[in-house]
Coordinates of C-alpha atoms in Angstrom, one line a residue:
Chain A
X1071 CA 0.5 -38.9 7.6
X1072 CA -1.1 -37.3 10.6
X1073 CA -0.4 -33.8 9.4
X1074 CA -2.1 -34.5 6.1
X1075 CA -5.3 -35.6 7.9
X1076 CA -5.0 -32.6 10.1
X1077 CA -4.7 -30.2 7.2
X1078 CA -7.5 -32.0 5.5
X1079 CA -9.7 -31.6 8.6
X1080 CA -8.9 -27.9 9.0
X1081 CA -9.3 -26.8 5.4
X1082 CA -11.9 -29.1 4.1
X1083 CA -11.7 -31.0 0.8
X1084 CA -13.4 -28.5 -1.6
X1085 CA -11.1 -25.7 -0.7
X1086 CA -8.0 -27.9 -0.6
X1087 CA -8.9 -29.3 -4.0
X1088 CA -9.4 -25.9 -5.5
X1089 CA -6.2 -24.4 -4.2
X1090 CA -4.0 -27.4 -4.7
X1091 CA -5.2 -27.9 -8.3
X1092 CA -4.1 -24.3 -9.0
X1093 CA -0.8 -25.0 -7.3
X1094 CA -0.4 -28.2 -9.3
X1095 CA -1.1 -26.4 -12.5
X1096 CA 1.4 -23.7 -11.7
X1097 CA 4.1 -26.2 -10.7
X1098 CA 3.7 -28.6 -13.6
X1099 CA 2.4 -26.0 -16.0
X1100 CA 5.2 -26.3 -18.5
X1101 CA 4.7 -30.1 -18.6
X1102 CA 1.0 -30.3 -19.0
X1103 CA 0.5 -27.2 -21.2
X1104 CA -0.4 -28.5 -24.7
X1105 CA 1.3 -25.6 -26.6
X1106 CA 3.9 -22.9 -26.0
X1107 CA 1.8 -20.1 -24.5
X1108 CA 3.6 -17.4 -26.6
X1109 CA 3.6 -19.4 -29.9
X1110 CA 1.6 -17.6 -32.5
X1111 CA -0.2 -19.5 -35.3
X1112 CA -2.2 -17.0 -37.3
X1113 CA -4.0 -19.7 -39.3
X1114 CA -5.7 -20.7 -36.0
X1115 CA -6.6 -17.1 -35.1
X1116 CA -9.8 -16.7 -33.1
X1117 CA -10.5 -20.5 -33.4
X1118 CA -13.3 -21.6 -31.0
X1119 CA -13.4 -24.7 -28.8
X1120 CA -11.9 -27.6 -30.8
X1121 CA -9.9 -30.7 -30.6
X1122 CA -6.7 -28.8 -31.5
X1123 CA -7.3 -26.0 -29.0
X1124 CA -9.6 -27.2 -26.2
X1125 CA -10.4 -23.7 -25.0
X1126 CA -9.9 -22.0 -28.4
X1127 CA -7.2 -19.6 -29.5
X1128 CA -6.9 -15.8 -29.3
X1129 CA -6.5 -13.2 -32.0
X1130 CA -2.9 -14.2 -32.6
X1131 CA -3.7 -17.9 -32.7
X1132 CA -2.1 -18.6 -29.3
X1133 CA -3.6 -21.5 -27.4
X1134 CA -5.9 -20.2 -24.7
X1135 CA -5.5 -23.2 -22.4
X1136 CA -1.7 -22.9 -22.5
X1137 CA -2.0 -19.2 -21.8
X1138 CA -4.3 -19.8 -18.8
X1139 CA -1.9 -22.2 -17.4
X1140 CA 1.0 -19.8 -17.9
X1141 CA -1.2 -17.1 -16.2
X1142 CA -1.6 -19.4 -13.1
X1143 CA 2.2 -19.6 -12.9
X1144 CA 2.7 -15.9 -13.2
X1145 CA 0.0 -15.1 -10.6
X1146 CA 1.0 -17.7 -8.0
X1147 CA 4.7 -16.9 -8.4
X1148 CA 3.9 -13.2 -7.9
X1149 CA 1.7 -13.8 -4.8
X1150 CA 4.3 -16.0 -3.2
X1151 CA 7.2 -13.6 -3.9
X1152 CA 5.3 -10.6 -2.6
X1153 CA 4.2 -12.4 0.5
X1154 CA 7.7 -13.6 1.2
X1155 CA 9.3 -10.2 0.6
X1156 CA 6.6 -8.1 2.4
X1157 CA 6.3 -10.7 5.2
X1158 CA 10.1 -10.8 5.8
X1159 CA 10.7 -7.1 5.7
X1160 CA 7.5 -6.3 7.6
X1161 CA 8.4 -8.8 10.3
X1162 CA 11.9 -7.4 10.6
X1163 CA 10.7 -3.9 11.0
X1164 CA 7.8 -4.9 13.3
X1165 CA 10.0 -7.0 15.6
X1166 CA 12.6 -4.3 15.9
X1167 CA 10.0 -1.6 16.6
X1168 CA 8.1 -3.8 19.0
X1169 CA 11.1 -5.0 21.0
X1170 CA 13.2 -1.8 21.1
X1171 CA 10.4 0.7 21.1
X1172 CA 11.5 4.4 21.3
X1173 CA 12.1 6.5 18.3
X1174 CA 12.5 3.5 16.0
X1175 CA 9.0 2.4 17.0
X1176 CA 7.7 5.9 16.5
X1177 CA 9.1 6.2 12.9
X1178 CA 8.1 2.8 11.8
X1179 CA 4.5 3.1 13.2
X1180 CA 4.0 6.6 11.7
X1181 CA 4.8 5.2 8.2
X1182 CA 2.5 2.3 8.9
X1183 CA -0.2 4.7 9.8
X1184 CA 0.2 6.3 6.4
X1185 CA 0.2 2.9 4.8
X1186 CA -3.0 2.1 6.5
X1187 CA -4.8 5.3 5.7
X1188 CA -4.2 4.9 2.0
X1189 CA -5.3 1.8 0.1
X1190 CA -2.3 -0.3 -0.8
X1191 CA -3.2 -0.3 -4.5
X1192 CA -2.6 3.5 -4.7
X1193 CA 0.9 3.1 -3.1
X1194 CA 1.7 0.2 -5.4
X1195 CA 0.5 2.2 -8.4
X1196 CA 2.7 5.2 -7.5
X1197 CA 5.8 3.0 -7.1
X1198 CA 5.1 1.2 -10.4
X1199 CA 4.9 4.6 -11.9
X1200 CA 8.3 5.5 -10.5
X1201 CA 10.1 2.2 -11.3
X1202 CA 8.4 1.8 -14.7
X1203 CA 6.0 -0.9 -15.7
X1204 CA 7.3 -4.5 -15.7
X1205 CA 6.6 -7.8 -13.9
X1206 CA 9.6 -7.4 -11.5
X1207 CA 8.8 -3.8 -10.7
X1208 CA 5.2 -4.6 -10.0
X1209 CA 6.3 -7.3 -7.5
X1210 CA 8.7 -4.8 -5.9
X1211 CA 6.0 -2.1 -5.7
X1212 CA 3.4 -4.5 -4.3
X1213 CA 5.9 -5.7 -1.7
X1214 CA 6.6 -2.1 -0.6
X1215 CA 2.9 -1.4 -0.4
X1216 CA 2.2 -4.5 1.6
X1217 CA 5.0 -4.1 4.2
X1218 CA 3.0 -1.8 6.6
X1219 CA 0.4 -4.5 7.2
X1220 CA 2.9 -7.1 8.3
X1221 CA 5.0 -4.6 10.2
X1222 CA 2.0 -3.5 12.2
X1223 CA 0.8 -7.0 12.8
X1224 CA 4.2 -8.2 14.0
X1225 CA 4.8 -5.2 16.1
X1226 CA 1.6 -5.8 18.0
X1227 CA 2.3 -9.4 18.7
X1228 CA 6.0 -8.7 19.7
X1229 CA 5.2 -5.8 21.9
X1230 CA 2.6 -7.8 23.8
X1231 CA 5.0 -10.8 24.1
X1232 CA 7.9 -8.6 25.1
X1233 CA 6.2 -7.4 28.2
X1234 CA 5.4 -10.9 29.5
X1235 CA 7.2 -12.5 32.4
X1236 CA 9.1 -15.2 30.4
X1237 CA 10.8 -12.6 28.2
X1238 CA 11.7 -10.5 31.3
X1239 CA 13.2 -13.7 32.9
X1240 CA 15.2 -14.4 29.7
X1241 CA 16.6 -10.9 29.9
X1242 CA 17.5 -11.3 33.6
X1243 CA 19.2 -14.6 32.7
X1244 CA 21.4 -12.6 30.4
X1245 CA 20.0 -13.7 27.0
X1246 CA 21.1 -11.4 24.2
X1247 CA 18.5 -9.4 22.3
X1248 CA 19.2 -11.4 19.2
X1249 CA 18.6 -14.6 21.0
X1250 CA 15.3 -13.3 22.5
X1251 CA 14.2 -12.0 19.2
X1252 CA 15.0 -15.0 17.0
X1253 CA 14.3 -17.8 19.4
X1254 CA 11.3 -16.4 21.3
X1255 CA 9.6 -13.5 19.6
X1256 CA 9.8 -14.2 15.9
X1257 CA 8.3 -17.7 16.2
X1258 CA 5.3 -16.2 18.1
X1259 CA 4.9 -13.5 15.4
X1260 CA 5.4 -16.0 12.6
X1261 CA 2.3 -17.9 13.4
X1262 CA 0.1 -14.8 13.3
X1263 CA 1.8 -13.6 10.1
X1264 CA 1.2 -16.9 8.4
X1265 CA -2.4 -16.9 9.3
X1266 CA -2.9 -13.4 8.0
X1267 CA -0.9 -14.1 4.9
X1268 CA -3.2 -16.9 4.0
X1269 CA -6.1 -14.5 4.2
X1270 CA -4.1 -11.9 2.2
X1271 CA -3.2 -14.1 -0.8
X1272 CA -6.5 -13.6 -2.5
X1273 CA -6.2 -9.8 -2.2
X1274 CA -2.7 -10.0 -3.7
X1275 CA -3.8 -12.1 -6.6
X1276 CA -6.4 -9.4 -7.4
X1277 CA -3.9 -6.6 -7.0
X1278 CA -1.5 -8.4 -9.5
X1279 CA -4.3 -8.9 -11.9
X1280 CA -5.5 -5.3 -11.5
X1281 CA -2.1 -3.8 -12.2
X1282 CA -1.5 -6.1 -15.2
X1283 CA -5.0 -5.2 -16.4
X1284 CA -4.0 -1.5 -16.4
X1285 CA -0.9 -2.4 -18.4
X1286 CA 1.4 -1.7 -15.5
X1287 CA 2.5 -5.2 -14.5
X1288 CA 3.1 -8.2 -16.7
X1289 CA 3.9 -7.1 -20.2
X1290 CA 2.9 -9.0 -23.3
X1291 CA 3.7 -11.6 -24.6
X1292 CA 4.0 -13.1 -21.1
X1293 CA 0.6 -14.4 -20.1
X1294 CA -1.3 -13.2 -17.1
X1295 CA -5.1 -13.3 -16.6
X1296 CA -5.7 -9.6 -16.1
X1297 CA -3.5 -8.8 -19.1
X1298 CA -5.2 -11.6 -21.2
X1299 CA -8.6 -10.1 -20.3
X1300 CA -7.7 -6.6 -21.3
X1301 CA -6.1 -7.6 -24.6
X1302 CA -9.3 -9.6 -25.4
X1303 CA -11.6 -6.7 -24.7
X1304 CA -11.7 -5.4 -28.3
X1305 CA -12.9 -8.9 -29.4
X1306 CA -15.6 -9.2 -26.8
X1307 CA -18.3 -9.2 -29.4
X1308 CA -17.0 -12.0 -31.6
X1309 CA -15.2 -14.1 -28.9
X1310 CA -16.5 -13.4 -25.4
X1311 CA -14.8 -16.6 -24.2
X1312 CA -11.4 -14.8 -24.4
X1313 CA -12.7 -12.4 -21.8
X1314 CA -14.7 -14.8 -19.7
X1315 CA -12.2 -17.6 -19.3
X1316 CA -9.3 -15.6 -17.6
X1317 CA -11.9 -13.9 -15.5
X1318 CA -13.3 -17.2 -14.2
X1319 CA -9.8 -18.5 -13.6
X1320 CA -8.9 -15.5 -11.5
X1321 CA -12.3 -15.6 -9.6
X1322 CA -11.9 -19.3 -8.8
X1323 CA -8.3 -18.7 -7.5
X1324 CA -9.4 -15.8 -5.3
X1325 CA -12.4 -17.7 -3.9
X1326 CA -10.0 -20.6 -3.1
X1327 CA -7.6 -18.3 -1.4
X1328 CA -10.3 -16.5 0.5
X1329 CA -11.9 -19.8 1.8
X1330 CA -8.4 -21.1 2.7
X1331 CA -7.6 -18.0 4.7
X1332 CA -11.0 -18.1 6.4
X1333 CA -10.6 -21.8 7.4
X1334 CA -7.0 -21.4 8.7
X1335 CA -8.0 -18.3 10.7
X1336 CA -10.9 -20.2 12.1
X1337 CA -8.7 -23.1 13.2
X1338 CA -6.1 -20.9 14.7
X1339 CA -8.5 -18.9 16.8
X1340 CA -9.8 -21.5 19.3
X1341 CA -12.1 -19.0 20.9
X1342 CA -15.1 -20.1 18.9
X1343 CA -15.5 -17.6 16.1
X1344 CA -18.3 -18.2 13.7
X1345 CA -17.7 -17.9 10.0
X1346 CA -19.8 -14.8 9.9
X1347 CA -18.1 -13.1 12.8
X1348 CA -14.9 -13.8 11.1
X1349 CA -16.0 -12.0 7.9
X1350 CA -16.8 -9.0 10.1
X1351 CA -13.4 -9.3 11.9
X1352 CA -11.5 -9.4 8.7
X1353 CA -13.2 -6.5 7.2
X1354 CA -12.6 -4.3 10.2
X1355 CA -9.2 -5.7 10.7
X1356 CA -7.4 -2.5 9.7
X1357 CA -9.5 -0.5 12.1
X1358 CA -8.8 -3.0 14.9
X1359 CA -5.1 -2.8 14.3
X1360 CA -5.2 1.0 14.6
X1361 CA -6.9 0.9 17.9
Chain B
X800 CA -15.2 15.6 24.0
X801 CA -13.5 18.6 22.5
X802 CA -10.1 17.2 23.5
X803 CA -10.7 14.0 21.7
X804 CA -11.7 15.8 18.6
X805 CA -8.6 17.9 18.8
X806 CA -6.4 14.8 19.3
X807 CA -7.8 13.1 16.3
X808 CA -7.5 16.2 14.2
X809 CA -3.8 16.6 15.2
X810 CA -3.0 13.0 14.4
X811 CA -4.7 13.4 11.0
X812 CA -2.6 16.5 10.4
X813 CA 0.6 14.6 11.3
X814 CA -0.6 11.9 8.8
X815 CA -1.0 14.5 6.1
X816 CA 2.5 15.8 6.7
X817 CA 3.8 12.2 6.4
X818 CA 1.8 11.8 3.2
X819 CA 3.4 14.9 1.8
X820 CA 6.9 13.6 2.7
X821 CA 6.1 10.3 1.1
X822 CA 4.7 11.8 -2.1
X823 CA 7.8 14.0 -2.3
X824 CA 10.2 11.2 -1.7
X825 CA 8.8 9.4 -4.7
X826 CA 10.8 11.6 -7.0
X827 CA 13.8 11.7 -4.7
X828 CA 13.8 7.9 -4.6
X829 CA 13.6 7.7 -8.4
X830 CA 16.3 5.3 -9.6
X831 CA 18.7 6.8 -12.0
X832 CA 19.0 10.2 -13.6
X833 CA 15.8 12.2 -13.1
X834 CA 17.0 15.2 -15.1
X835 CA 18.0 13.0 -18.0
X836 CA 14.6 11.3 -18.0
X837 CA 12.7 14.7 -17.9
X838 CA 14.9 16.0 -20.8
X839 CA 14.2 12.9 -22.8
X840 CA 10.4 13.1 -22.2
X841 CA 10.5 16.7 -23.5
X842 CA 11.9 15.4 -26.7
X843 CA 14.6 16.9 -28.9
X844 CA 18.3 16.4 -28.7
X845 CA 19.5 15.5 -25.2
X846 CA 22.9 17.0 -24.5
X847 CA 24.7 17.5 -21.2
X848 CA 23.7 21.2 -21.2
X849 CA 20.1 20.4 -21.6
X850 CA 20.2 17.9 -18.7
X851 CA 22.0 20.5 -16.6
X852 CA 19.4 23.1 -17.5
X853 CA 16.6 20.7 -16.5
X854 CA 18.3 19.9 -13.2
X855 CA 18.6 23.6 -12.5
X856 CA 15.0 24.2 -13.4
X857 CA 13.6 21.5 -11.2
X858 CA 16.2 22.4 -8.4
X859 CA 17.5 18.8 -8.5
X860 CA 20.9 19.9 -7.2
X861 CA 19.5 21.5 -4.1
X862 CA 19.6 19.6 -0.8
X863 CA 16.6 17.3 -0.2
X864 CA 15.1 19.3 2.7
X865 CA 15.3 22.5 0.8
X866 CA 13.6 20.9 -2.3
X867 CA 10.9 19.5 -0.1
X868 CA 10.1 22.9 1.5
X869 CA 10.1 24.5 -1.9
X870 CA 7.7 21.9 -3.3
X871 CA 5.5 22.1 -0.2
X872 CA 5.3 25.9 -0.5
X873 CA 4.2 25.5 -4.2
X874 CA 1.6 22.9 -3.2
X875 CA 0.2 25.1 -0.5
X876 CA -0.3 27.8 -3.0
X877 CA -2.2 25.4 -5.2
X878 CA 0.6 24.9 -7.7
X879 CA 1.2 21.2 -8.3
X880 CA 3.7 21.7 -11.1
X881 CA 3.5 20.9 -14.8
X882 CA 2.9 17.5 -16.4
X883 CA 6.1 16.2 -18.1
X884 CA 4.1 14.6 -20.9
X885 CA 1.5 17.1 -21.9
X886 CA 2.9 20.3 -20.4
X887 CA -0.4 21.2 -18.8
X888 CA -0.7 22.6 -15.3
X889 CA -1.5 19.6 -13.0
X890 CA -3.9 21.6 -10.8
X891 CA -6.1 22.7 -13.7
X892 CA -5.9 19.2 -15.3
X893 CA -7.1 17.7 -12.0
X894 CA -9.9 20.2 -11.6
X895 CA -11.1 19.4 -15.1
X896 CA -11.1 15.7 -14.3
X897 CA -12.8 16.0 -11.0
X898 CA -16.4 15.6 -12.2
X899 CA -16.4 12.0 -13.5
X900 CA -14.6 10.8 -10.3
X901 CA -17.1 12.5 -8.0
X902 CA -20.0 11.0 -10.0
X903 CA -18.3 7.6 -9.8
X904 CA -17.6 7.8 -6.1
X905 CA -21.1 9.2 -5.2
X906 CA -22.9 6.8 -7.6
X907 CA -20.9 3.9 -6.4
X908 CA -21.7 4.7 -2.8
X909 CA -25.4 4.9 -3.6
X910 CA -25.2 1.4 -5.2
X911 CA -23.2 0.1 -2.2
X912 CA -25.7 1.5 0.2
X913 CA -28.8 0.2 -1.6
X914 CA -27.3 -3.2 -2.1
X915 CA -25.9 -3.5 1.4
X916 CA -29.0 -2.4 3.2
X917 CA -31.5 -4.2 1.1
X918 CA -29.6 -7.5 1.1
X919 CA -28.5 -7.2 4.7
X920 CA -32.1 -6.7 6.0
X921 CA -33.6 -9.2 3.6
X922 CA -31.2 -11.8 5.0
X923 CA -31.8 -10.8 8.6
X924 CA -35.6 -11.1 8.2
X925 CA -35.3 -14.8 8.1
X926 CA -31.9 -16.0 9.3
X927 CA -30.7 -19.1 7.5
X928 CA -33.8 -19.0 5.2
X929 CA -33.4 -19.6 1.5
X930 CA -33.0 -15.9 0.7
X931 CA -30.4 -15.6 3.4
X932 CA -28.4 -18.5 2.0
X933 CA -28.6 -17.1 -1.5
X934 CA -27.4 -13.7 -0.4
X935 CA -24.5 -15.4 1.5
X936 CA -23.4 -17.2 -1.7
X937 CA -23.7 -14.0 -3.7
X938 CA -21.7 -12.1 -1.1
X939 CA -18.9 -14.7 -0.9
X940 CA -18.7 -14.8 -4.7
X941 CA -18.8 -11.0 -5.1
X942 CA -16.0 -10.4 -2.6
X943 CA -13.7 -12.6 -4.8
X944 CA -14.9 -11.1 -8.1
X945 CA -12.3 -9.0 -9.8
X946 CA -13.8 -5.6 -10.6
X947 CA -12.5 -5.5 -14.1
X948 CA -14.1 -8.8 -14.8
X949 CA -17.4 -7.6 -13.5
X950 CA -17.1 -4.5 -15.6
X951 CA -16.3 -6.5 -18.7
X952 CA -19.3 -8.8 -18.1
X953 CA -21.6 -5.7 -17.6
X954 CA -20.3 -4.3 -20.9
X955 CA -20.9 -7.6 -22.6
X956 CA -24.4 -8.1 -21.3
X957 CA -25.8 -4.6 -21.4
X958 CA -23.7 -3.1 -24.1
X959 CA -23.0 -5.9 -26.6
X960 CA -25.9 -8.3 -26.2
X961 CA -28.8 -6.2 -25.1
X962 CA -27.5 -2.9 -26.4
X963 CA -29.5 -0.9 -23.9
X964 CA -26.8 1.0 -22.0
X965 CA -23.9 3.0 -23.3
X966 CA -20.5 1.5 -22.3
X967 CA -18.2 4.2 -23.5
X968 CA -17.5 7.7 -22.2
X969 CA -18.9 10.1 -19.7
X970 CA -22.0 11.3 -21.4
X971 CA -25.1 11.9 -19.3
X972 CA -26.8 9.9 -16.5
X973 CA -27.5 6.8 -18.7
X974 CA -23.8 6.3 -19.2
X975 CA -23.2 6.5 -15.4
X976 CA -25.2 3.4 -14.6
X977 CA -22.8 0.6 -15.6
X978 CA -19.7 2.1 -14.0
X979 CA -21.5 2.9 -10.8
X980 CA -22.7 -0.7 -10.6
X981 CA -19.3 -2.0 -11.4
X982 CA -17.8 0.1 -8.6
X983 CA -20.5 -0.5 -6.0
X984 CA -21.4 -4.1 -6.3
X985 CA -18.4 -5.6 -4.6
X986 CA -18.4 -3.3 -1.5
X987 CA -22.2 -3.6 -1.5
X988 CA -21.9 -7.3 -1.0
X989 CA -19.4 -6.8 1.8
X990 CA -21.6 -4.3 3.4
X991 CA -24.6 -6.6 3.3
X992 CA -22.6 -9.3 5.1
X993 CA -21.6 -6.9 7.8
X994 CA -25.1 -5.5 8.3
X995 CA -26.4 -9.0 8.4
X996 CA -23.8 -10.1 11.1
X997 CA -24.3 -6.9 13.1
X998 CA -28.0 -7.3 13.0
X999 CA -27.8 -10.9 14.2
X1000 CA -25.6 -9.8 17.0
X1001 CA -27.9 -7.0 18.0
X1002 CA -30.8 -9.5 17.8
X1003 CA -29.2 -11.6 20.5
X1004 CA -29.2 -8.8 23.1
X1005 CA -31.5 -8.6 26.1
X1006 CA -33.5 -5.7 24.8
X1007 CA -34.7 -7.8 22.0
X1008 CA -36.0 -10.4 24.4
X1009 CA -37.8 -7.6 26.2
X1010 CA -39.3 -6.4 23.0
X1011 CA -40.3 -9.9 22.0
X1012 CA -41.9 -10.5 25.3
X1013 CA -43.9 -7.3 24.8
X1014 CA -45.2 -9.0 21.6
X1015 CA -43.5 -7.0 18.9
X1016 CA -42.9 -8.7 15.6
X1017 CA -39.5 -9.4 14.1
X1018 CA -39.8 -6.6 11.5
X1019 CA -40.6 -4.1 14.2
X1020 CA -37.7 -5.2 16.4
X1021 CA -35.3 -5.2 13.5
X1022 CA -36.1 -1.6 12.5
X1023 CA -36.9 -0.1 15.8
X1024 CA -34.5 -1.7 18.2
X1025 CA -31.7 -3.4 16.2
X1026 CA -31.2 -0.7 13.5
X1027 CA -30.1 2.1 15.8
X1028 CA -27.7 -0.2 17.5
X1029 CA -25.8 -1.1 14.4
X1030 CA -25.3 2.5 13.3
X1031 CA -21.7 2.7 14.5
X1032 CA -20.6 -0.5 12.8
X1033 CA -22.5 0.6 9.7
X1034 CA -20.8 4.0 9.6
X1035 CA -17.4 2.6 10.1
X1036 CA -17.8 0.1 7.3
X1037 CA -19.4 2.6 5.0
X1038 CA -16.4 5.0 5.6
X1039 CA -14.1 2.1 4.5
X1040 CA -16.3 1.5 1.5
X1041 CA -15.6 5.1 0.3
X1042 CA -12.0 4.1 0.2
X1043 CA -12.9 0.9 -1.7
X1044 CA -15.0 2.8 -4.2
X1045 CA -12.4 5.4 -4.7
X1046 CA -9.8 2.7 -5.3
X1047 CA -12.0 1.1 -7.9
X1048 CA -12.0 4.4 -9.9
X1049 CA -8.4 3.5 -10.9
X1050 CA -9.7 0.4 -12.7
X1051 CA -13.2 1.3 -13.7
X1052 CA -12.5 4.8 -15.2
X1053 CA -10.1 3.5 -17.9
X1054 CA -12.4 0.6 -18.8
X1055 CA -15.3 2.9 -19.5
X1056 CA -13.1 5.6 -21.0
X1057 CA -13.9 8.2 -18.3
X1058 CA -11.5 11.0 -18.0
X1059 CA -11.4 11.1 -14.3
X1060 CA -8.6 11.5 -11.7
X1061 CA -8.3 7.7 -11.4
X1062 CA -7.6 7.4 -15.1
X1063 CA -5.2 10.3 -14.8
X1064 CA -3.2 8.6 -12.1
X1065 CA -3.0 5.4 -14.1
X1066 CA -1.9 7.3 -17.2
X1067 CA 0.8 9.1 -15.2
X1068 CA 2.1 5.7 -13.9
X1069 CA 2.2 4.3 -17.4
X1070 CA 4.2 7.2 -18.8
X1071 CA 6.3 7.9 -15.6
X1072 CA 4.9 11.4 -15.4
X1073 CA 6.4 12.2 -12.0
X1074 CA 4.7 15.5 -11.1
X1075 CA 1.3 14.1 -11.9
X1076 CA 2.1 10.8 -10.0
X1077 CA 3.2 12.7 -7.0
X1078 CA 0.2 15.1 -7.0
X1079 CA -2.3 12.3 -7.5
X1080 CA -0.8 10.3 -4.6
X1081 CA -0.8 13.3 -2.4
X1082 CA -4.4 14.3 -3.2
X1083 CA -5.8 10.8 -2.8
X1084 CA -3.9 10.4 0.5
X1085 CA -5.3 13.6 1.9
X1086 CA -8.8 12.6 0.8
X1087 CA -8.5 9.2 2.6
X1088 CA -7.1 10.7 5.8
X1089 CA -9.9 13.3 5.9
X1090 CA -12.5 10.6 5.2
X1091 CA -11.1 8.5 8.0
X1092 CA -11.1 11.4 10.4
X1093 CA -14.7 12.3 9.5
X1094 CA -15.9 8.7 9.9
X1095 CA -14.2 8.4 13.3
X1096 CA -15.7 11.7 14.5
X1097 CA -19.2 10.8 13.3
X1098 CA -19.0 7.4 14.8
X1099 CA -18.0 9.0 18.1
X1100 CA -21.0 11.3 18.0
X1101 CA -23.3 8.5 17.0
X1102 CA -22.1 6.0 19.6
X1103 CA -22.7 7.0 23.3
X1104 CA -20.7 4.0 24.5
X1105 CA -17.6 5.0 22.6
X1106 CA -17.9 8.6 23.8
X1107 CA -17.8 7.4 27.4
X1108 CA -15.1 4.8 26.9
X1109 CA -12.8 7.4 25.6
X1110 CA -13.3 9.5 28.7
X1111 CA -15.1 12.5 27.2

């Protein structure tokens, strides 16, 4: 149980509680949700907080609590998928570019430069426009837009490691490039990528909600917080809770992710970095990578 | 010095070329039959002849490189093509929609600046005092706050409950207030944190000890000695904030029913209006690249250390 205590120590209980309760809701959502999130019951339309519907019901009489739970599933699944896809592809590109250098490096890094100079949401929006709006296409578009960050990050780590003596020695000993890359370079990069990914999760949750809010991601009747919020906007006067609840859920999740990322980054950087310094670092992270 | 400027300008030009290739490739990378889609969007009966005619019209059968050069030539002459959905000329449509976006970006920047500077200095006046703590909590909360949720709350409080501000449409300065706050509040909180951190770092430098030993008060030291030293950090972050604010226009413009370029982009994505999509991506990319270039150059001019470090 030592790892548990270690995690507990690094992350701190409030953050851990926040993030793990969202994870719990997402994993066991279909078991704990009181109703089917897409089931309509027009006789309960616009019902306020009650014993039947703890958090009320929307204009079509769908249970808000169940829809919030389903929204957690949609969002977290999306975040994890995008991080896996973008992280894997970005790490592949970055490792190849950093290890082999030359024209490959040049091409990959030029496209990363472009990815860095334009905010990811724009790139994602353009790709969603090309693929057509749907949940799967949004995930794909976000993954493409997020690749440059991971490619650039990995490339920096790998290029720095590749020039070190132990990699040189491996090459002299006759280790194949594949062995050097997978046994020695990727593990080094993976640590950095995971640290950055934990800080990135909050941003991604926001991006998913933003695209769904614009009607370009999750399509009704599937529940997602951004999409719930936008479809509740016409009823904001009579039932503001329909707007406020998904907004609060999303804000809490993003706060949890942000705190988690901050704590992990703090723990991974032994050179004492104060929490405030870290905020600064993260904000000028893009600039730093460019330098 | 001149050589650095030239180098930066050349790399910005290369980036713009990449941006144009990227924007062009979006149509080329389109999955499926582009000609068929365009023919469908135009309505009417879609026969093989119609599809062929469309392919001919959009030069879809030409080699990719030739199509790119053709498109680039058109763009350089200011011709961005025709919207598939409405049939209007994209360049004129964009020019018409420029005003709300400019108002939003400028207004949002003003809000960012006011909030960032005021909160940053208020916090730095008494580090770890109650005001500083409060501002820190607000900042952490704000960074995690979805923009559309903030906008919805502003609409609810000021439009629905108090009914003192218009929440719909681009109609005069009064209707600018809520969108600009919605756009500027989040980057403003971020900026305030950065100013606060940078000030604290500047306050631990030897020149501050000298000033203190001369008997100057904290306020005097903050404004006279620390402020000039955080200008480079401030400019860099403020440049990034322009990108944040512009990005927010995508979300805030549709909420407040502003007919800006951000809303145009979203609309194009919703209806798969390829020429508009491509033009918006290109224009926004060029804007960001130029802003980055300008910020880099200004920071270089403002920061003597950096000028020397780069060997000017």
